[in-house]
Amino acid sequence: MQGLRMSLRSLLFKSRAEREMDQELSFHIEMQTALNVRKGMTPEQARTEALREFGGVEKFKEQCREERGGRWLEQLFQDLRFGVRNLLKHPGYSAVVILILALGIGANTAIFSVVHGVLLRPLPYPQEDRLVILRQSAALIDMEDIRVSPTELADYRARSRSLAGLVEHHTMPFTLLDRGEPHRVQTGVVSWSFFDVLGVKPILGRTFRPEDEKPEAEPVLVLSYEYWQSQGADPKVVGRAMEMNDKTHMVIGVLPPVPRYPTEDDIYMPSTACPFRASEHARTTRGARMLTAFGRLRPGLPLEQARADLAAVAGQLRAEHPEDYPDNAGFQARLLPLREELVREARPKLLILLGTVALVLLIVCANVANLALARLVHRQRELALRSALGAGRGRLARQLLTESALLALAGGLAGLLLAVPALKLLTAFAARFTPRTHEIAVDGTVLLFTIGVSLLTGLLAGVAPAFSRQDPTAMLKEGGDRGTAGGRSLRTRNLLIVFQLAASFMLLIGAGLTLRSFWELEQVNPGFRPERVTTAGVFLDWNKYDSEEKFWKVYSTLLERIEAHPGVVSAAVGSTFPLNDSFPWNNDLQIEGRPPVPGEATAPVDLRLASSGYFSTLGIPILRGRGFNDGDHADAPPVAVVNQSAARRFWGDRNPIGQRISLDGGENWRTVVGIVGDVKQYGLDREAADEIYRPFAQYSAPGASVLVRSDLPAARIEKLVRDEMRAIDPTQPVHDVRTLEDARAEALAPSRLTTTLLGVFAVLALVITAAGIAGILAFSVSQRTHEIGIRMALGAVPGDVRFLILRQAAMLVIPGLALGMAGALVLTRVLTGLLFGVEPTDPVTFVAVSLLLLGVAAVACFVPARRATEIHPMVALRSM
């Protein structure tokens, strides 16, 4: 610290320090002169002898400056001033380098902002590493998440000794009347201690208390931050009355902006306030699995010990209730860290993008290093002169590294400006895989990352020019301002181009594979015809409409009114619509004549409700038998339709039509009347589920999707459905209106965004590499002007000269392609989870990318090759 203070003092008060040093040296000289005078010398002789004995004033000044410290800091400021002047003196070069660096650093900053916000930033909960999710699964029947029933939750609470709290969550859509305006809200139904276990403190009001969960308690609500903001962010919202489920609910609090997981709920209510959760069936049936369970580990208890404890409890439940946990189902209960579950889908995609932009940055570094090496040829005389005047290799290297760092910092600043608008696209990309996107921001950590990446980029890009060997004596003898590139410098530049080609090849392969995967995904038949079909959600208030007959009366009336409108081809209602990834409605299927085997798991199927006209409206083909019609009403014999996947799985080659099935353990039976085509319900990249359709008129539900096929615009259909629903009941909202073409586009959106991002980075790398190839060949032509002139004077034709340049390019491109292909064969395997219908080693993609890179390299070679043929022999020879 003392040395640092002296260095700063010497730098900041340099004039004062110099004066003090001059005074001190003068004092010593005068003292020695006086001593010499006393020895009998004349004053002139005494002073001359004193100076001779002293050994040189300037030498002692330099020694004093070194002892005093601060020399390195002074030289650093000198290097910075000289570097700024030098870069401003060549604005074209500086602008090109800053632009290239801005693209590379900006891409890294933008991706790191997302990675930091999603993967690295701690969750906004106290002791977030102690939070876990309890997940039940039945792996042997391909069910990774079978949720938890209230009965099972009570067992885990009573028997587990590893959890300090175990709370529930499930979600339901309800109709909320706030100041007379009805709208649908997604409602999280939670334990009273749900937010206490997570450690969430409200920003307004309070969260739930034990008394709020009592059956006789006054209904209360807690608003999510996002919903509160969407409704105007009223700071006095606490205490407001809102009507929901025919009851007046009091708003008691507003949550902070925390991840909404596992669903994006608008509001929250205690578990006993939900009619479905409070029903006797939900409370007493072990198989009523609808809950997600969250817990917090006891202090000091490791996760592995808690997992062993939970596995023991699950084993006890299997032994006590074999009918609910068949041996061949592979039932198990696991504890998963909440943090890992929140980012499970996003992690591989973000890491791939981070690796991609890191490779782009290395390409940028190589390109900037090549530019610096080319510029170094024009600065050789300057550097040689400085070397001849006493500057050592380290001093020159430091100057060049300082200039490189200045460019990199300027590029980092420009990259930061580019990264901010790019975050919007990246946040939309990440939002499809994780609820943590509200934590993405350009904060202090991101700024430090940008500075660090900029300095590292400057170091990497400046190493090759800084430590290239120079011969000052030879350069000074040559004269002129321009030098020639030595063999070592050319080899370095060629190696950098080869590296850029290899890295670009790997990035292009990744982009090509995802592009082919996206194309294959677009060709998938979804099992229905989405054109000209609009869907709208209607969820009836089940307190007002408390029977299946009332449900169906509303829906049938709505369909009649819609179909009577000119321009409507057909209309139907269903429990859902295709490509809607909502949690499946599973039932166990039992076929008449095949009694279940004790201890054997029953076959789960997805249950769908559909009205007559559902299959024709959606364009789902009827493969055998019939679909539903108006005769399949509530008083008619129960019927069902199965999809092709279910028919193949449960009946094989036999005809299921006429067979009877049960979906409630044999209590009620219905006859299969038809087989329809498979529908990609949960994604175009997933296999069709086994589906059983039941007539809506025979089993109605409060929630439905209204489907309308029409040539009218979607906006007209939306207005039509809203108007007709308002005419039937103005208190019931219409929500989630979209076309099925939009739903299909939404299903393709993650793949489209991934392909777009990888493609943008690959094209960026390709452009930079092509510019590098063109640059090094143009530089080579300028360095070989005399040689080319002599060749042409001796009879070489333009074709020979072009062949000479192209051969030089081939010596760069071919090794780059070979190295890139080897790297791509290894690295593209990390893309396996992102690909559909294509292998990581797809030969078509490898051949196509090779031809593309060769074509781009040929175009990059064209201008330098043409320039070489335009060299006039006499002009070249005169300039020798």
mmCIF file with all atom_site columns, C-alpha atoms in Angstrom, residues 123 128-137 144-145 163 166 261 292-297 303-304 306-307 310 332-342 344:
data_model
loop_
_atom_site.group_PDB
_atom_site.id
_atom_site.type_symbol
_atom_site.label_atom_id
_atom_site.label_alt_id
_atom_site.label_comp_id
_atom_site.label_asym_id
_atom_site.label_entity_id
_atom_site.label_seq_id
_atom_site.pdbx_PDB_ins_code
_atom_site.Cartn_x
_atom_site.Cartn_y
_atom_site.Cartn_z
_atom_site.occupancy
_atom_site.B_iso_or_equiv
_atom_site.pdbx_formal_charge
_atom_site.auth_seq_id
_atom_site.auth_comp_id
_atom_site.auth_asym_id
_atom_site.auth_atom_id
_atom_site.pdbx_PDB_model_num
ATOM 1  C CA . LEU A 1 123 ? -33.808 -18.431 -6.560  1.00 0.00 ? 123 LEU A CA 1
ATOM 2  C CA . GLU A 1 128 ? -33.356 -21.978 -1.845  1.00 0.00 ? 128 GLU A CA 1
ATOM 3  C CA . ASP A 1 129 ? -31.076 -25.035 -1.937  1.00 0.00 ? 129 ASP A CA 1
ATOM 4  C CA . ARG A 1 130 ? -33.327 -26.680 0.705   1.00 0.00 ? 130 ARG A CA 1
ATOM 5  C CA . LEU A 1 131 ? -36.476 -26.522 -1.450  1.00 0.00 ? 131 LEU A CA 1
ATOM 6  C CA . VAL A 1 132 ? -37.554 -29.744 -3.174  1.00 0.00 ? 132 VAL A CA 1
ATOM 7  C CA . ILE A 1 133 ? -40.408 -31.195 -5.213  1.00 0.00 ? 133 ILE A CA 1
ATOM 8  C CA . LEU A 1 134 ? -41.939 -34.557 -4.314  1.00 0.00 ? 134 LEU A CA 1
ATOM 9  C CA . ARG A 1 135 ? -42.642 -36.402 -7.545  1.00 0.00 ? 135 ARG A CA 1
ATOM 10 C CA . GLN A 1 136 ? -44.323 -39.768 -7.994  1.00 0.00 ? 136 GLN A CA 1
ATOM 11 C CA . SER A 1 137 ? -43.782 -41.790 -11.135 1.00 0.00 ? 137 SER A CA 1
ATOM 12 C CA . GLU A 1 144 ? -42.848 -39.889 -15.330 1.00 0.00 ? 144 GLU A CA 1
ATOM 13 C CA . ASP A 1 145 ? -45.179 -37.679 -13.299 1.00 0.00 ? 145 ASP A CA 1
ATOM 14 C CA . LEU A 1 163 ? -39.169 -32.530 5.482   1.00 0.00 ? 163 LEU A CA 1
ATOM 15 C CA . LEU A 1 166 ? -44.807 -30.377 2.722   1.00 0.00 ? 166 LEU A CA 1
ATOM 16 C CA . TYR A 1 261 ? -44.262 -22.810 -11.047 1.00 0.00 ? 261 TYR A CA 1
ATOM 17 C CA . THR A 1 292 ? -47.805 -31.062 -7.051  1.00 0.00 ? 292 THR A CA 1
ATOM 18 C CA . ALA A 1 293 ? -46.071 -31.335 -3.674  1.00 0.00 ? 293 ALA A CA 1
ATOM 19 C CA . PHE A 1 294 ? -43.354 -28.905 -2.553  1.00 0.00 ? 294 PHE A CA 1
ATOM 20 C CA . GLY A 1 295 ? -41.239 -29.321 0.546   1.00 0.00 ? 295 GLY A CA 1
ATOM 21 C CA . ARG A 1 296 ? -38.303 -27.914 2.493   1.00 0.00 ? 296 ARG A CA 1
ATOM 22 C CA . LEU A 1 297 ? -35.568 -30.140 3.879   1.00 0.00 ? 297 LEU A CA 1
ATOM 23 C CA . LEU A 1 303 ? -30.697 -34.498 0.139   1.00 0.00 ? 303 LEU A CA 1
ATOM 24 C CA . GLU A 1 304 ? -29.608 -38.134 -0.240  1.00 0.00 ? 304 GLU A CA 1
ATOM 25 C CA . ALA A 1 306 ? -34.091 -37.303 2.632   1.00 0.00 ? 306 ALA A CA 1
ATOM 26 C CA . ARG A 1 307 ? -34.447 -39.324 -0.561  1.00 0.00 ? 307 ARG A CA 1
ATOM 27 C CA . LEU A 1 310 ? -38.983 -40.853 1.233   1.00 0.00 ? 310 LEU A CA 1
ATOM 28 C CA . GLN A 1 332 ? -41.581 -44.694 -6.874  1.00 0.00 ? 332 GLN A CA 1
ATOM 29 C CA . ALA A 1 333 ? -41.392 -41.354 -5.087  1.00 0.00 ? 333 ALA A CA 1
ATOM 30 C CA . ARG A 1 334 ? -38.458 -38.997 -5.521  1.00 0.00 ? 334 ARG A CA 1
ATOM 31 C CA . LEU A 1 335 ? -37.263 -35.681 -4.155  1.00 0.00 ? 335 LEU A CA 1
ATOM 32 C CA . LEU A 1 336 ? -35.975 -33.290 -6.790  1.00 0.00 ? 336 LEU A CA 1
ATOM 33 C CA . PRO A 1 337 ? -34.308 -29.924 -6.091  1.00 0.00 ? 337 PRO A CA 1
ATOM 34 C CA . LEU A 1 338 ? -36.698 -27.129 -7.023  1.00 0.00 ? 338 LEU A CA 1
ATOM 35 C CA . ARG A 1 339 ? -33.905 -25.163 -8.660  1.00 0.00 ? 339 ARG A CA 1
ATOM 36 C CA . GLU A 1 340 ? -33.107 -28.044 -11.016 1.00 0.00 ? 340 GLU A CA 1
ATOM 37 C CA . GLU A 1 341 ? -36.748 -28.563 -11.947 1.00 0.00 ? 341 GLU A CA 1
ATOM 38 C CA . LEU A 1 342 ? -37.235 -24.899 -12.800 1.00 0.00 ? 342 LEU A CA 1
ATOM 39 C CA . ARG A 1 344 ? -34.479 -28.671 -16.448 1.00 0.00 ? 344 ARG A CA 1
#
